[in-house]
Amino acid sequence: WFVFVVVMPFAQVVVGAPGAGKTVYCNGMSQMMEGMGRKVSVINLDPANDSTPYTAAIDIRSLVDLDSVMRDTELGPNGGLIYCMEYLEKNIDWLVDEIDKLPHDQYLLFDCPGQVELYTHHESMRNVLTRLHQKGKVRITTVFLVDSYYCSSASNYIAALLLALSAMLRLDTPHINVLSKIDLAEKNGKLDFNLDFYTEVQDLRYLLPFLESERQGSASAARFTKLNSAICELVEDFGLVSFHPLNINDKDSVATVMRAVDKSNGYVFGGLTPGNDKIMGLQAGDTDWQYSKAAAVQEKYFTTHDDQDSDDDYKFDLD
């Protein structure tokens, strides 16, 4: 008897809003992995991305590119991107065949378009990922990047939370949320809270006074009070969203995110070894509490809010 072991590659599907740093993330993560001895292939699924710092092993632009679509269909950039993703969905066998041509020991990084509706309410991206998984081509973790700039105001942060939650529910894959460019988070001023408040996504009620102050003087401010409270409760009730801070130029920061992804997609339990012979060992390794990690990043890049500031400055009626 002969036993054939099919090894399914691991993959990160990197998504997020425009400017979140998806292409830079793929380039930095691939360099990190290659330096550790992993074999990595980066796949460009952005039909508008004609200049990448990495060499793409597979490029969607050889199937469909945004410029041609916009010229031939007279669609705008957003409509053109949706058309391209729908075209990829209809021609999923092309992507499957291209992946089959790669060595089977490759770790895959998918660099995706920066149009959030593709991940929050459109069907094509989810269908593409589902088909890849069903065909046994990849074990996927979605990495959702959020620019840490959105921590600079309460309303922006809440919007980012809703995007992350929507993408998690829509794509229906193992999911890691990342606050990118964390070293630049206080470029526009001191944050209202310590970093762990934004990474742990707990006690969002403390944002309510800041949300109200942003609309101070507006005739509609009072009407939004209950809505803001309901949105905060919604995010907390799901209990799904948390973030890993990332500075792509800091190898320790990249390694922390990589370990989180490895746990999520199962790579930590044996990698690409046929038979998965490490699965019974405790390979998770990293036992630091998330708070400790956030505290280390806080000390490195941020102004700290001490307990005295917290007592004096944030005495709000939260009942």
Short mmCIF file of C-alpha atoms in Angstrom, two decimals:
data_model
loop_
_atom_site.label_atom_id
_atom_site.label_comp_id
_atom_site.label_asym_id
_atom_site.label_seq_id
_atom_site.Cartn_x
_atom_site.Cartn_y
_atom_site.Cartn_z
CA TRP A 1 0.00 0.00 0.00
CA PHE A 2 1.12 3.53 -0.75
CA VAL A 3 0.03 6.50 1.33
CA PHE A 4 0.03 9.85 -0.41
CA VAL A 5 0.19 12.85 1.90
CA VAL A 6 -1.19 16.08 0.46
CA VAL A 7 0.40 19.11 2.08
CA MET A 8 -1.87 22.17 2.05
CA PRO A 9 0.11 25.43 2.04
CA PHE A 10 -0.47 28.08 4.68
CA ALA A 11 -1.43 31.58 3.63
CA GLN A 12 -2.02 35.10 4.87
CA VAL A 13 -4.66 37.12 3.03
CA VAL A 14 -3.71 40.74 3.71
CA VAL A 15 -6.64 43.17 3.50
CA GLY A 16 -7.51 46.65 4.71
CA ALA A 17 -8.33 50.18 3.67
CA PRO A 18 -6.20 52.15 1.18
CA GLY A 19 -2.97 53.36 2.78
CA ALA A 20 -3.03 50.82 5.61
CA GLY A 21 0.27 49.36 4.42
CA LYS A 22 -0.76 46.05 2.83
CA THR A 23 1.96 45.93 0.16
CA VAL A 24 4.63 47.09 2.62
CA TYR A 25 3.41 44.44 5.06
CA CYS A 26 3.70 41.68 2.45
CA ASN A 27 7.19 42.81 1.54
CA GLY A 28 8.36 43.07 5.15
CA MET A 29 6.71 39.84 6.27
CA SER A 30 8.17 37.91 3.32
CA GLN A 31 11.66 39.17 4.17
CA MET A 32 11.17 38.20 7.81
CA MET A 33 10.03 34.70 6.91
CA GLU A 34 12.78 34.16 4.35
CA GLY A 35 15.33 35.22 6.97
CA MET A 36 13.97 32.47 9.21
CA GLY A 37 14.32 29.86 6.49
CA ARG A 38 10.73 29.73 5.28
CA LYS A 39 10.02 29.56 1.56
CA VAL A 40 7.61 32.36 0.68
CA SER A 41 5.66 33.37 -2.42
CA VAL A 42 3.80 36.68 -2.60
CA ILE A 43 0.67 36.77 -4.76
CA ASN A 44 -0.60 40.14 -5.98
CA LEU A 45 -4.41 40.18 -6.10
CA ASP A 46 -4.63 43.95 -6.57
CA PRO A 47 -5.34 44.69 -10.25
CA ALA A 48 -4.42 48.34 -9.68
CA ASN A 49 -1.01 47.64 -8.13
CA ASP A 50 1.49 47.90 -10.98
CA SER A 51 4.52 48.67 -8.81
CA THR A 52 5.43 46.33 -5.98
CA PRO A 53 8.63 46.20 -3.89
CA TYR A 54 8.51 42.40 -4.10
CA THR A 55 8.59 40.05 -7.07
CA ALA A 56 5.11 38.57 -7.36
CA ALA A 57 5.00 34.82 -7.89
CA ILE A 58 1.47 35.25 -9.25
CA ASP A 59 0.04 38.56 -10.47
CA ILE A 60 -3.67 39.06 -11.10
CA ARG A 61 -2.76 41.69 -13.69
CA SER A 62 -1.80 38.90 -16.07
CA LEU A 63 -5.49 37.88 -15.92
CA VAL A 64 -7.20 41.26 -15.57
CA ASP A 65 -5.93 44.77 -14.85
CA LEU A 66 -7.82 47.81 -13.67
CA ASP A 67 -6.67 50.21 -16.39
CA SER A 68 -7.98 47.97 -19.17
CA VAL A 69 -11.26 47.39 -17.35
CA MET A 70 -11.83 51.11 -16.80
CA ARG A 71 -11.02 51.84 -20.45
CA ASP A 72 -13.17 49.08 -21.91
CA THR A 73 -16.19 49.32 -19.58
CA GLU A 74 -16.07 53.07 -18.75
CA LEU A 75 -16.27 52.23 -15.06
CA GLY A 76 -14.62 54.32 -12.36
CA PRO A 77 -11.87 53.03 -10.05
CA ASN A 78 -14.24 51.55 -7.46
CA GLY A 79 -16.56 49.92 -9.98
CA GLY A 80 -13.54 48.70 -11.92
CA LEU A 81 -12.05 46.98 -8.87
CA ILE A 82 -15.33 45.21 -8.12
CA TYR A 83 -15.50 44.11 -11.76
CA CYS A 84 -11.96 42.70 -11.50
CA MET A 85 -12.77 40.73 -8.34
CA GLU A 86 -15.94 39.35 -9.91
CA TYR A 87 -13.89 38.40 -12.98
CA LEU A 88 -11.38 36.59 -10.73
CA GLU A 89 -14.25 34.76 -9.03
CA LYS A 90 -15.56 33.59 -12.41
CA ASN A 91 -12.06 32.50 -13.40
CA ILE A 92 -10.99 30.99 -10.08
CA ASP A 93 -9.53 27.98 -11.90
CA TRP A 94 -6.84 30.30 -13.29
CA LEU A 95 -5.70 31.14 -9.74
CA VAL A 96 -5.92 27.50 -8.66
CA ASP A 97 -3.77 26.42 -11.62
CA GLU A 98 -1.20 29.15 -10.91
CA ILE A 99 -0.94 28.08 -7.25
CA ASP A 100 -0.50 24.46 -8.38
CA LYS A 101 2.55 25.53 -10.39
CA LEU A 102 4.29 26.81 -7.24
CA PRO A 103 6.45 24.49 -5.12
CA HIS A 104 4.22 22.84 -2.52
CA ASP A 105 6.39 23.95 0.41
CA GLN A 106 5.69 27.64 -0.17
CA TYR A 107 4.08 29.90 2.43
CA LEU A 108 1.71 32.24 0.53
CA LEU A 109 1.06 35.94 1.10
CA PHE A 110 -1.91 37.42 -0.78
CA ASP A 111 -1.64 41.18 -1.31
CA CYS A 112 -5.26 42.34 -1.78
CA PRO A 113 -6.92 45.54 -3.07
CA GLY A 114 -7.57 48.48 -0.78
CA GLN A 115 -11.32 48.73 -1.23
CA VAL A 116 -13.08 47.90 2.01
CA GLU A 117 -16.46 47.01 0.49
CA LEU A 118 -14.77 43.96 -1.01
CA TYR A 119 -14.36 42.65 2.55
CA THR A 120 -17.34 44.14 4.37
CA HIS A 121 -20.38 43.44 2.17
CA HIS A 122 -19.40 42.28 -1.33
CA GLU A 123 -19.42 38.55 -2.05
CA SER A 124 -16.57 37.97 -4.53
CA MET A 125 -13.58 38.00 -2.18
CA ARG A 126 -15.28 35.67 0.29
CA ASN A 127 -16.23 33.33 -2.56
CA VAL A 128 -12.65 33.30 -3.87
CA LEU A 129 -11.25 32.40 -0.44
CA THR A 130 -13.94 29.76 0.11
CA ARG A 131 -13.17 28.13 -3.24
CA LEU A 132 -9.43 28.07 -2.53
CA HIS A 133 -10.05 26.39 0.81
CA GLN A 134 -12.58 23.92 -0.60
CA LYS A 135 -10.16 22.90 -3.33
CA GLY A 136 -7.55 22.16 -0.66
CA LYS A 137 -5.13 24.81 -1.89
CA VAL A 138 -4.48 26.91 1.22
CA ARG A 139 -5.05 27.18 4.98
CA ILE A 140 -5.94 30.82 5.29
CA THR A 141 -5.68 33.49 7.95
CA THR A 142 -6.97 36.93 7.05
CA VAL A 143 -4.78 39.79 8.29
CA PHE A 144 -6.81 43.00 8.48
CA LEU A 145 -4.62 46.11 8.64
CA VAL A 146 -5.87 49.33 10.24
CA ASP A 147 -3.71 52.45 10.15
CA SER A 148 -2.99 53.42 13.77
CA TYR A 149 -3.85 57.00 12.77
CA TYR A 150 -7.47 56.00 13.41
CA CYS A 151 -6.72 55.86 17.12
CA SER A 152 -6.28 59.63 17.10
CA SER A 153 -10.01 60.30 17.42
CA ALA A 154 -12.86 58.36 18.98
CA SER A 155 -15.06 58.44 15.88
CA ASN A 156 -12.29 57.20 13.60
CA TYR A 157 -11.47 54.39 16.01
CA ILE A 158 -15.11 53.27 16.24
CA ALA A 159 -15.33 53.30 12.44
CA ALA A 160 -12.21 51.11 12.25
CA LEU A 161 -13.70 48.69 14.79
CA LEU A 162 -16.88 48.36 12.74
CA LEU A 163 -14.88 47.72 9.57
CA ALA A 164 -12.79 45.06 11.29
CA LEU A 165 -15.84 43.36 12.79
CA SER A 166 -17.70 43.45 9.48
CA ALA A 167 -14.73 41.92 7.64
CA MET A 168 -14.41 39.17 10.27
CA LEU A 169 -18.06 38.22 9.92
CA ARG A 170 -18.11 38.50 6.12
CA LEU A 171 -14.92 36.65 5.17
CA ASP A 172 -15.49 33.88 7.75
CA THR A 173 -11.83 32.85 8.06
CA PRO A 174 -9.37 32.80 10.98
CA HIS A 175 -8.65 36.48 11.47
CA ILE A 176 -5.93 38.72 12.93
CA ASN A 177 -6.42 42.48 13.24
CA VAL A 178 -3.32 44.67 13.14
CA LEU A 179 -2.74 48.33 14.02
CA SER A 180 -0.12 49.22 11.42
CA LYS A 181 2.38 52.12 11.51
CA ILE A 182 2.21 52.02 15.30
CA ASP A 183 5.41 54.08 15.52
CA LEU A 184 3.52 56.99 13.89
CA ALA A 185 0.35 56.77 15.99
CA GLU A 186 1.12 59.91 18.01
CA LYS A 187 2.43 61.90 15.06
CA ASN A 188 -0.68 64.09 15.21
CA GLY A 189 -0.75 64.37 19.00
CA LYS A 190 -1.02 62.39 22.19
CA LEU A 191 -3.65 59.64 22.25
CA ASP A 192 -6.50 59.88 24.74
CA PHE A 193 -5.68 56.50 26.32
CA ASN A 194 -2.81 54.08 26.69
CA LEU A 195 -2.21 51.66 23.82
CA ASP A 196 -3.77 48.65 25.58
CA PHE A 197 -7.14 50.43 25.52
CA TYR A 198 -7.04 50.39 21.71
CA THR A 199 -5.60 46.89 21.32
CA GLU A 200 -7.82 45.11 23.87
CA VAL A 201 -11.07 46.84 22.75
CA GLN A 202 -12.67 46.81 26.17
CA ASP A 203 -14.67 49.40 28.12
CA LEU A 204 -15.58 51.34 24.98
CA ARG A 205 -18.02 53.38 27.06
CA TYR A 206 -15.04 55.55 27.96
CA LEU A 207 -15.11 56.80 24.37
CA LEU A 208 -18.63 58.22 24.69
CA PRO A 209 -17.63 61.62 26.14
CA PHE A 210 -15.05 62.03 23.37
CA LEU A 211 -17.63 61.14 20.73
CA GLU A 212 -20.00 63.71 22.17
CA SER A 213 -17.31 66.37 22.32
CA GLU A 214 -16.55 65.87 18.61
CA ARG A 215 -20.13 66.94 17.81
CA GLN A 216 -20.31 69.65 20.47
CA GLY A 217 -22.34 72.58 19.25
CA SER A 218 -24.12 70.51 16.61
CA ALA A 219 -27.94 70.57 16.70
CA SER A 220 -27.99 66.80 16.20
CA ALA A 221 -25.47 65.98 18.96
CA ALA A 222 -28.06 64.79 21.47
CA ARG A 223 -29.66 62.41 18.95
CA PHE A 224 -26.39 60.55 18.48
CA THR A 225 -25.74 59.84 22.16
CA LYS A 226 -27.83 56.65 22.28
CA LEU A 227 -26.57 55.58 18.85
CA ASN A 228 -22.93 55.91 19.94
CA SER A 229 -23.66 53.90 23.09
CA ALA A 230 -25.41 51.19 21.07
CA ILE A 231 -22.51 50.91 18.63
CA CYS A 232 -20.00 50.54 21.46
CA GLU A 233 -22.17 47.86 23.07
CA LEU A 234 -22.49 46.04 19.74
CA VAL A 235 -18.72 45.76 19.26
CA GLU A 236 -18.18 44.67 22.86
CA ASP A 237 -21.03 42.13 22.77
CA PHE A 238 -19.49 40.34 19.80
CA GLY A 239 -16.18 40.23 21.69
CA LEU A 240 -14.27 39.38 18.51
CA VAL A 241 -12.13 42.42 17.76
CA SER A 242 -8.68 43.03 19.21
CA PHE A 243 -5.49 44.33 17.64
CA HIS A 244 -1.81 43.53 17.42
CA PRO A 245 0.38 46.66 17.13
CA LEU A 246 2.88 46.60 14.26
CA ASN A 247 5.89 48.59 13.16
CA ILE A 248 6.95 46.83 9.96
CA ASN A 249 10.51 48.13 10.40
CA ASP A 250 10.86 46.50 13.83
CA LYS A 251 11.69 42.80 13.55
CA ASP A 252 10.39 42.05 17.06
CA SER A 253 7.07 43.66 16.16
CA VAL A 254 6.84 41.69 12.90
CA ALA A 255 7.76 38.47 14.71
CA THR A 256 4.95 39.02 17.25
CA VAL A 257 2.36 39.37 14.49
CA MET A 258 3.83 36.38 12.66
CA ARG A 259 3.49 34.20 15.78
CA ALA A 260 -0.14 35.25 16.16
CA VAL A 261 -0.87 34.32 12.55
CA ASP A 262 0.98 30.99 12.94
CA LYS A 263 -1.31 30.10 15.85
CA SER A 264 -4.35 31.17 13.88
CA ASN A 265 -3.77 29.08 10.75
CA GLY A 266 -2.10 26.14 12.50
CA TYR A 267 1.42 26.58 11.16
CA VAL A 268 2.72 26.55 14.73
CA PHE A 269 1.60 22.93 15.08
CA GLY A 270 4.03 21.45 12.60
CA GLY A 271 4.32 23.81 9.67
CA LEU A 272 4.41 22.16 6.27
CA THR A 273 5.69 18.85 7.63
CA PRO A 274 3.71 15.90 6.18
CA GLY A 275 1.90 14.12 8.99
CA ASN A 276 1.90 17.24 11.17
CA ASP A 277 4.04 15.40 13.71
CA LYS A 278 4.37 18.31 16.12
CA ILE A 279 0.69 18.76 16.77
CA MET A 280 0.83 16.94 20.13
CA GLY A 281 3.61 19.19 21.40
CA LEU A 282 3.10 22.55 23.01
CA GLN A 283 4.31 24.57 20.04
CA ALA A 284 2.34 27.72 20.75
CA GLY A 285 5.39 28.94 22.67
CA ASP A 286 4.58 32.60 23.12
CA THR A 287 2.87 32.85 26.53
CA ASP A 288 3.19 36.60 27.14
CA TRP A 289 -0.08 38.27 28.02
CA GLN A 290 -1.42 40.69 25.40
CA TYR A 291 -1.30 43.46 28.01
CA SER A 292 2.44 42.93 28.51
CA LYS A 293 3.04 43.19 24.78
CA ALA A 294 1.03 46.40 24.52
CA ALA A 295 2.89 47.83 27.53
CA ALA A 296 6.24 47.18 25.84
CA VAL A 297 5.10 48.93 22.65
CA GLN A 298 3.61 51.75 24.75
CA GLU A 299 6.94 52.34 26.45
CA LYS A 300 8.77 52.32 23.12
CA TYR A 301 6.60 54.63 21.04
CA PHE A 302 4.02 56.42 23.20
CA THR A 303 3.41 58.97 25.89
CA THR A 304 2.12 57.11 28.97
CA HIS A 305 -1.11 58.05 30.75
CA ASP A 306 -0.36 57.48 34.42
CA ASP A 307 -2.96 56.65 37.03
CA GLN A 308 -3.12 60.27 38.25
CA ASP A 309 -4.02 61.50 34.79
CA SER A 310 -6.66 58.80 34.55
CA ASP A 311 -8.26 59.81 37.86
CA ASP A 312 -8.20 63.54 37.27
CA ASP A 313 -8.99 63.81 33.58
CA TYR A 314 -11.55 61.08 32.88
CA LYS A 315 -14.19 61.46 35.60
CA PHE A 316 -17.24 60.88 33.42
CA ASP A 317 -20.73 59.85 34.36
CA LEU A 318 -20.96 56.48 32.64
CA ASP A 319 -24.19 55.24 34.24
#
